Tab-separated table of C-alpha atoms in Angstrom:
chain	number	residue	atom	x	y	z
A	1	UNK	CA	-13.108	11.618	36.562
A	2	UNK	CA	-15.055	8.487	35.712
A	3	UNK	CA	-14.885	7.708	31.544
A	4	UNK	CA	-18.106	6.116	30.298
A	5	UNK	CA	-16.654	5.222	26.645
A	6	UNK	CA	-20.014	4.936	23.959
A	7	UNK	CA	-19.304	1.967	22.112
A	8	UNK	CA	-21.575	0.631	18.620
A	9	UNK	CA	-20.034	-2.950	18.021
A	10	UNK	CA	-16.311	-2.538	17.860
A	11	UNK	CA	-16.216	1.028	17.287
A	12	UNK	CA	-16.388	4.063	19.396
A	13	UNK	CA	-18.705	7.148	18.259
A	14	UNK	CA	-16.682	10.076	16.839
A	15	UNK	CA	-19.945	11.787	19.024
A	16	UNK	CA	-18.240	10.936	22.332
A	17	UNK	CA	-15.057	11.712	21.679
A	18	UNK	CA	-15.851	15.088	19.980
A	19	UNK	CA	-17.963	15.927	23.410
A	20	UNK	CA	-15.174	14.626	25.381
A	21	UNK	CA	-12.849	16.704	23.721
A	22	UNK	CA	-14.980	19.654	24.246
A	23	UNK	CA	-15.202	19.346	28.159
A	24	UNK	CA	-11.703	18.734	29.458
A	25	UNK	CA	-10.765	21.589	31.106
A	26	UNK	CA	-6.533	21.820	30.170
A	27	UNK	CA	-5.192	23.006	33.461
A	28	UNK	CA	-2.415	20.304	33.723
A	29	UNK	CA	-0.942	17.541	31.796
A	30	UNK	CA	-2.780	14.913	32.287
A	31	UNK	CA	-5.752	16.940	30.587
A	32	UNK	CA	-3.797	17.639	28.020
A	33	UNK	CA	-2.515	14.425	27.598
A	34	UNK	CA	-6.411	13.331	27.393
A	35	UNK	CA	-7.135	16.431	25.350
A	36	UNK	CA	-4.316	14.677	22.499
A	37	UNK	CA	-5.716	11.292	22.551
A	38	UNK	CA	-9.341	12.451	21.891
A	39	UNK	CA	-7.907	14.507	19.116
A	40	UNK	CA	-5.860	11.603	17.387
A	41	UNK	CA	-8.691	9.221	17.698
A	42	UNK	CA	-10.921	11.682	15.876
A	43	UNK	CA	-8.411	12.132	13.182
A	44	UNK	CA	-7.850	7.841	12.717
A	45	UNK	CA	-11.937	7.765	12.761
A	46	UNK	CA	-12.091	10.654	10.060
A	47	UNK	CA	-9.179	11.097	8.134
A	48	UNK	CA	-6.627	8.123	8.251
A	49	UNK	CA	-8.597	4.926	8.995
A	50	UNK	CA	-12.208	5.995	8.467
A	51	UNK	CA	-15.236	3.774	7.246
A	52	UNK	CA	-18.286	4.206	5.162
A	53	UNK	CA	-20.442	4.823	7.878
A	54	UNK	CA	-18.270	7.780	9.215
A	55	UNK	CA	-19.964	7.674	12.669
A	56	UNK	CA	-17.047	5.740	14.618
A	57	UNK	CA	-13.200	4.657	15.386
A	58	UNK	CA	-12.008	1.087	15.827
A	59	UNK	CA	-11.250	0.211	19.379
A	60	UNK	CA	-8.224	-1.314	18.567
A	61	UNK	CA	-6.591	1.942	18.681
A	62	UNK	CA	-7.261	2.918	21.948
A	63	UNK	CA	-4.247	0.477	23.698
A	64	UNK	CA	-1.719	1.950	21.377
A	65	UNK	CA	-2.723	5.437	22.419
A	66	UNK	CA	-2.052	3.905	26.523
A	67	UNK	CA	1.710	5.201	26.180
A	68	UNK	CA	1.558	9.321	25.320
A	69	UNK	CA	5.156	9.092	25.024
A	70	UNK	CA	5.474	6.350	22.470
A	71	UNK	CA	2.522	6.926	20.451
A	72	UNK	CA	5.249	8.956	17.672
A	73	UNK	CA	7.406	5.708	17.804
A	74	UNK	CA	4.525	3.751	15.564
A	75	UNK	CA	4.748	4.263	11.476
A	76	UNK	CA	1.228	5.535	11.599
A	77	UNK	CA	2.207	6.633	7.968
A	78	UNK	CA	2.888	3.282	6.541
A	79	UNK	CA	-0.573	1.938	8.574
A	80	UNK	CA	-2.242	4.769	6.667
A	81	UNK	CA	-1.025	3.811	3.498
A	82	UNK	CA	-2.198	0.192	4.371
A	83	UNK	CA	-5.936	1.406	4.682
A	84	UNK	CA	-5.838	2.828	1.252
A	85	UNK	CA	-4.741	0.054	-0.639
A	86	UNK	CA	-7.323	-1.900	0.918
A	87	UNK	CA	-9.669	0.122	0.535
A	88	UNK	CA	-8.344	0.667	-3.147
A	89	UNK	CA	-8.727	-3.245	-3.922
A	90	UNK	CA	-11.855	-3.566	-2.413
A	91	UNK	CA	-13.307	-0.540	-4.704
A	92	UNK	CA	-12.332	-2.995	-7.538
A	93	UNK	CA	-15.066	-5.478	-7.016
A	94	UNK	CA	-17.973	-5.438	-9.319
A	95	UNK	CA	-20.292	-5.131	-6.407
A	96	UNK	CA	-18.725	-2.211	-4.542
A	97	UNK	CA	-20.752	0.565	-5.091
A	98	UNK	CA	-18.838	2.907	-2.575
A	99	UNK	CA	-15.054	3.498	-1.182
A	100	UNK	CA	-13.513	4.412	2.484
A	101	UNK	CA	-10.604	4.964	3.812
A	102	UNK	CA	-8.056	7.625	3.855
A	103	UNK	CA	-9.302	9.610	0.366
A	104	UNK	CA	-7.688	12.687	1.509
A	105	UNK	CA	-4.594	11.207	1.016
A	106	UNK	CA	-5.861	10.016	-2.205
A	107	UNK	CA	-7.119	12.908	-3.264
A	108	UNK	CA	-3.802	14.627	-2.662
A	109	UNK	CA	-1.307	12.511	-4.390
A	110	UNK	CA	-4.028	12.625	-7.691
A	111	UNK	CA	-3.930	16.758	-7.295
A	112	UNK	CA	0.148	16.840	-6.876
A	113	UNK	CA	0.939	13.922	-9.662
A	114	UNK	CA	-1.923	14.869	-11.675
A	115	UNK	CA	-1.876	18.641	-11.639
A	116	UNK	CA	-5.053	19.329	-14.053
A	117	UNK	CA	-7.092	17.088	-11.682
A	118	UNK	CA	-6.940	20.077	-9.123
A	119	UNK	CA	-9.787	22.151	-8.262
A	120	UNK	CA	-7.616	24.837	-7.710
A	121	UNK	CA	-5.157	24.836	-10.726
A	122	UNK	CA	-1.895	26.934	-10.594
A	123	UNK	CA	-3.178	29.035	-13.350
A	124	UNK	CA	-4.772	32.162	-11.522
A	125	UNK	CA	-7.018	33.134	-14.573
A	126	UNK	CA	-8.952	30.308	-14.245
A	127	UNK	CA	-11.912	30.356	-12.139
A	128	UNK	CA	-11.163	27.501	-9.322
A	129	UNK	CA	-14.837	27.432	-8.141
A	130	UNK	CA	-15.800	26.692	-12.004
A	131	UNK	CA	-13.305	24.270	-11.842
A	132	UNK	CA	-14.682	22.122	-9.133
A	133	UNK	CA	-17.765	21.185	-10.835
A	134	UNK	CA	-16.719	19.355	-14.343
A	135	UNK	CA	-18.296	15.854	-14.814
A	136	UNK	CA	-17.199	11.999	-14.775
A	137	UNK	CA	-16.921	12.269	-18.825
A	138	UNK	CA	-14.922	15.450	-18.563
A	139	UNK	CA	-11.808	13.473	-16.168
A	140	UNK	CA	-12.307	10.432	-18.404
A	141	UNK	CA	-11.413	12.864	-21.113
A	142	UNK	CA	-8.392	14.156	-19.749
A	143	UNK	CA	-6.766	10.976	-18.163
A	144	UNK	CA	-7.394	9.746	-21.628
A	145	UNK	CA	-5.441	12.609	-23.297
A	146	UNK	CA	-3.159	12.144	-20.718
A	147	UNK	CA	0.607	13.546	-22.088
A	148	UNK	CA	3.755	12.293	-21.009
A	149	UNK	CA	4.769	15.693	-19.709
A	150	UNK	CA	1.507	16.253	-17.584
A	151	UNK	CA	2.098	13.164	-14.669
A	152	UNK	CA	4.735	14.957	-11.877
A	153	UNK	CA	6.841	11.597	-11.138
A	154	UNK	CA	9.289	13.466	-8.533
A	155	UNK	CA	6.557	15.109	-6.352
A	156	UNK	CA	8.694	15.895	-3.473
A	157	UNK	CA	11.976	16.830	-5.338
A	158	UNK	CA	13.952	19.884	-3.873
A	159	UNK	CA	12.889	21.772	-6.765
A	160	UNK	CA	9.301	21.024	-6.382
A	161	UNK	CA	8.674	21.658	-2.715
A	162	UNK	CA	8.907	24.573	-0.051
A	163	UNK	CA	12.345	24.211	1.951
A	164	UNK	CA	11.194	22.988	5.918
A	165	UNK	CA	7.762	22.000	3.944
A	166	UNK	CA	8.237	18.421	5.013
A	167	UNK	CA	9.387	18.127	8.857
A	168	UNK	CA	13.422	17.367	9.055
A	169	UNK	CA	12.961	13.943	11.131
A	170	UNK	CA	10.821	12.628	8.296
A	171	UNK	CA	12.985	13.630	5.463
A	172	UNK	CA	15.841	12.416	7.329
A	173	UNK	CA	14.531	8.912	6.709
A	174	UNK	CA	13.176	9.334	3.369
A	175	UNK	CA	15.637	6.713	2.291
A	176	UNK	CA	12.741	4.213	2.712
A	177	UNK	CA	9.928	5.498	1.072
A	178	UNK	CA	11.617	3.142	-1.679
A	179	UNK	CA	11.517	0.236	-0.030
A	180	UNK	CA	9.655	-2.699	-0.961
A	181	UNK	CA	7.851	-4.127	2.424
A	182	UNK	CA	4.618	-5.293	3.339
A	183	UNK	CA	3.005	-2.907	5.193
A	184	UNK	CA	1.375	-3.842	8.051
A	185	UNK	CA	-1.599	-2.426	10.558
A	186	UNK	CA	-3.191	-4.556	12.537
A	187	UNK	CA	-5.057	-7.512	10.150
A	188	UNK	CA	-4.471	-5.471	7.006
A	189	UNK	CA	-1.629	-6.663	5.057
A	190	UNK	CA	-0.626	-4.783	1.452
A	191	UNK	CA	2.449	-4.758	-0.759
A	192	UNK	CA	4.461	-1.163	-1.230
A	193	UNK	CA	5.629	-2.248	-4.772
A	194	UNK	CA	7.817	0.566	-4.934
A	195	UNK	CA	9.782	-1.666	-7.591
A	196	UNK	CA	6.699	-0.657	-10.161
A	197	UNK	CA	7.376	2.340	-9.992
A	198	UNK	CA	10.536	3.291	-9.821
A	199	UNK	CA	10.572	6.832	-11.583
A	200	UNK	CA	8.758	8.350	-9.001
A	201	UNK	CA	12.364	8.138	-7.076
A	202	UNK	CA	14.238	9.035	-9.876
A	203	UNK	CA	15.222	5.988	-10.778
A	204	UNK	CA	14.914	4.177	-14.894
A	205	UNK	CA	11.977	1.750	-14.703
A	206	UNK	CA	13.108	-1.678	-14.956
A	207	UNK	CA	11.142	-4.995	-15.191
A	208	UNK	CA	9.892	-5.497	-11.803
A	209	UNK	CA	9.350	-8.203	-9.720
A	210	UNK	CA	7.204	-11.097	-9.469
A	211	UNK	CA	4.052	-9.947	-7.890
A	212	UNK	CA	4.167	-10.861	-4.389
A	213	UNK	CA	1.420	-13.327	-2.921
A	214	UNK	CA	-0.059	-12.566	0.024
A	215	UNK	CA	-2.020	-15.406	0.426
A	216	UNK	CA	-4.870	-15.609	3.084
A	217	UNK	CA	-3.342	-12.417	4.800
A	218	UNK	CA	-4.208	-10.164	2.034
A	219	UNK	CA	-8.226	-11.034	3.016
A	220	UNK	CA	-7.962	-10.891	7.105
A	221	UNK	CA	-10.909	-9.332	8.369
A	222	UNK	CA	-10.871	-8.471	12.342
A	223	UNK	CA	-13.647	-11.011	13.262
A	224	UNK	CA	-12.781	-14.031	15.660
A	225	UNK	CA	-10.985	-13.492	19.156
A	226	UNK	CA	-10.657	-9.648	19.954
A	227	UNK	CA	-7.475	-10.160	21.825
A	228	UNK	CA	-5.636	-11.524	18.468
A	229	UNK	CA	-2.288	-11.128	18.472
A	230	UNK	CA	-1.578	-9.364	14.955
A	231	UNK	CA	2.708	-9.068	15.323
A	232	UNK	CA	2.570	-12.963	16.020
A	233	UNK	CA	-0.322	-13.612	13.507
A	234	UNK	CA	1.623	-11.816	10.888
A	235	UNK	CA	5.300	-12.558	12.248
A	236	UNK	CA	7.106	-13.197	8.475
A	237	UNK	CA	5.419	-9.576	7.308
A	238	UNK	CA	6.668	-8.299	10.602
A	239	UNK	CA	10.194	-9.695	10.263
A	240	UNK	CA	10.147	-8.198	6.053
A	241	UNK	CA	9.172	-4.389	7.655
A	242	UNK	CA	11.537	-4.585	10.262
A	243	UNK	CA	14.212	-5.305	7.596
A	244	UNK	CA	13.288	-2.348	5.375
A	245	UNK	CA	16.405	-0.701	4.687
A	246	UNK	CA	17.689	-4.056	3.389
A	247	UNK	CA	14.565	-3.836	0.443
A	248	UNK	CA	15.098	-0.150	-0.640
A	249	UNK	CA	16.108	0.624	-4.591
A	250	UNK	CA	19.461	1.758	-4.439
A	251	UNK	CA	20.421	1.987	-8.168
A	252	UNK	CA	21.754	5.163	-9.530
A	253	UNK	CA	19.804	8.214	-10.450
A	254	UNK	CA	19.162	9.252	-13.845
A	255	UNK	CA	18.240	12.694	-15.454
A	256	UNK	CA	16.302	11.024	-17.834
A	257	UNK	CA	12.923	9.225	-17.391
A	258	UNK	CA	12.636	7.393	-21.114
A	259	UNK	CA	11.569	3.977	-20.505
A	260	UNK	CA	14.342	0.670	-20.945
A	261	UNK	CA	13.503	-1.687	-24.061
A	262	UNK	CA	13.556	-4.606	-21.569
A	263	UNK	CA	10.892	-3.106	-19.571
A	264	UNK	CA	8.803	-2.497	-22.704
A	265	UNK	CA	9.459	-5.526	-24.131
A	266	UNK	CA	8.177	-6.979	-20.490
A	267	UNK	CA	5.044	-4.649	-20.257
A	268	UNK	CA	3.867	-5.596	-23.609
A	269	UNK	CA	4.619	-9.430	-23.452
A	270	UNK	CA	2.435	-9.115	-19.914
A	271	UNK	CA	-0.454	-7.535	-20.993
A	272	UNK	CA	-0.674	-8.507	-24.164
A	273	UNK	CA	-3.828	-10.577	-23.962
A	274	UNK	CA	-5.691	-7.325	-22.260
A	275	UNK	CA	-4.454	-4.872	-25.091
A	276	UNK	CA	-5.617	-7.422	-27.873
A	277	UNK	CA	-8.854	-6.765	-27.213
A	278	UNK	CA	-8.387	-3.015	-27.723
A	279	UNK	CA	-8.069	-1.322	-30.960
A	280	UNK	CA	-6.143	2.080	-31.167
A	281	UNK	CA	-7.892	5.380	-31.958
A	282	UNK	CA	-6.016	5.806	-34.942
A	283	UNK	CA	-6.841	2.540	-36.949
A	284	UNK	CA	-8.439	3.036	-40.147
A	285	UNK	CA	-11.912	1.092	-38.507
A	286	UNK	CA	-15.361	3.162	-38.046
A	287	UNK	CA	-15.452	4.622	-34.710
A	288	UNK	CA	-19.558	4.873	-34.064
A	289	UNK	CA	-20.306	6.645	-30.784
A	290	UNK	CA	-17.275	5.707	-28.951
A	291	UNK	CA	-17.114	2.431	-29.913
A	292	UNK	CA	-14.597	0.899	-32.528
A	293	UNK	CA	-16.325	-1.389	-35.415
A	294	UNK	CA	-13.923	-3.969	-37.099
A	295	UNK	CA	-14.658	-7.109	-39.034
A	296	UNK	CA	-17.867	-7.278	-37.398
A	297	UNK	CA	-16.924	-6.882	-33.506
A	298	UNK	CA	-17.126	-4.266	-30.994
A	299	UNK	CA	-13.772	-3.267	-29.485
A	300	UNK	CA	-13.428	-0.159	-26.443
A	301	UNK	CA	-11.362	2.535	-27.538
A	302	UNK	CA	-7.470	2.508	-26.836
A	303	UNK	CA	-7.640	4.803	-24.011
A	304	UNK	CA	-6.279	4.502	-20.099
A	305	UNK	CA	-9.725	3.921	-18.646
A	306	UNK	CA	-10.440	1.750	-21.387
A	307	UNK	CA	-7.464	-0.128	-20.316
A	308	UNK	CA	-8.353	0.219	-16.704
A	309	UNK	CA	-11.536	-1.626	-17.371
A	310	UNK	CA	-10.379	-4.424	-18.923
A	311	UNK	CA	-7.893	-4.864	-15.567
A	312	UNK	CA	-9.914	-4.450	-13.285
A	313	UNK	CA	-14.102	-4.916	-14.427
């Protein structure tokens, strides 16, 4: 059977594939086989590498799909995680009025770490439909009454999650969800700085490392030759992921969370300029309609998304 593939630009319509999909009759393997691909391309053009316009998948996808049997030997994981963080930095710019990307995945580590953020909490007398419809001010609110106690650091501890939950060939190598590696897909290029957050593997938070530079492959767009080759192009990243176990935290677990003088004495010394333009809630100034009035100037409320706008405008 003769493939006509739709193509807008670089990208394939999700409209072909999903009537693709739908005709393939699966009466031997080779069907099948087809039936997969279609399938796996939809999900990278909805779920794990969408864009804003939601109407198509990347090309580049389609040679790593040429191999049925290896397609399982690629970390599509880490590649997914690459997307958001892009995406994530991009959202920061003052002119991005929108975000793409894998927000399910987003979505899903704010509902498990973040509990009350869930539109279906684990409280069964509240009404989860009520629950879905609370406004920007009202999460502002609560990230900004945000308790220690409320943030789950240890999301997929054994006492947290359903035994077999998570598959036993990807638990057997959770060993380096810790490690600190670029991770790489294609021309996107972003740092797991696992190191910043180190109680989310059980581990005391220490001061981390030096934030690591990119440089110009932090800002690689796929535009130029479309036969680039990306493992050559980004051969030192490459060389960093292959050599992941080496970069995994490996220092001993603690049953307690409380945070090291060192690493408070760090966080303040590094963001000190950002919170001295802040004035805590509990300061003895006139608060008038959100706003804090002292000695004649205007200073955002000591809250998280106060903070959070100060970082990133």
């Amino acid at each position: 059977m003769e493939i006509v593939i739709k193509k807008r630009g670089s990208f394939v319509k999700l409209t072909w594939f999903r009537r693709l999909k739908e005709h393939i009759v699966l009466d031997n393997d080779i069907q099948i086989q087809r039936y997969v691909k279609c399938h796996i391309m939809l999900l990278f053009g909805t779920i794990m590498f969408g864009d804003k316009s939601a109407a198509g998948v990347h090309w580049k996808f389609l040679p790593l799909l040429r191999n049925f049997g290896g397609i399982r030997e690629f970390s599509w994981g880490s590649a997914c995680l690459a997307h958001l963080y892009r995406a994530l930095c991009r959202a920061t710019r003052v002119n991005c009025k929108e975000i793409d990307g894998p927000l399910t995945l987003l979505l899903t580590w704010a509902w498990i770490r973040l509990p009350f953020l869930s539109p279906i909490p684990g409280n069964p007398r509240v009404f989860p439909l009520a629950n879905r419809y609370h406004s920007l001010a009202h999460y502002r609110r609560v990230l900004d009454d945000l308790q220690e106690g409320q943030f789950v650091w240890e999301a997929y501890a054994v006492d947290r999650i359903v035994p077999g939950l998570i598959p036993a060939d990807i638990l057997h190598h959770s060993v380096i969800w810790s490690a600190t590696v670029p991770l790489i897909s294609f021309e996107c290029i972003e740092w797991h700085a696992s190191d910043r957050l180190r109680r989310q593997f059980g581990l005391s938070q220490g001061v981390p490392q030096q934030e690591r530079n990119l440089g110009h492959a932090h800002g690689e767009v796929l535009t130029g030759p479309k036969n680039e080759d990306w493992s050559a192009v980004h051969s030192l990243w490459v060389m960093q992921w292959t050599n992941r176990y080496s970069h995994i935290l490996s220092d001993p677990l603690v049953p307690l969370h409380s945070p090291l003088d060192i690493y408070m004495q760090w966080y303040r010394g590094a963001y000190e300029s950002i919170f001295s333009q802040i004035t805590p809630l509990n300061s003895s100034n006139d608060n008038v309609n959100g706003i804090i009035i002292s000695n004649g100037f205007s200073h955002t409320n000591f809250t998280p998304s106060a903070v959070c706008n100060k970082i990133c405008p």
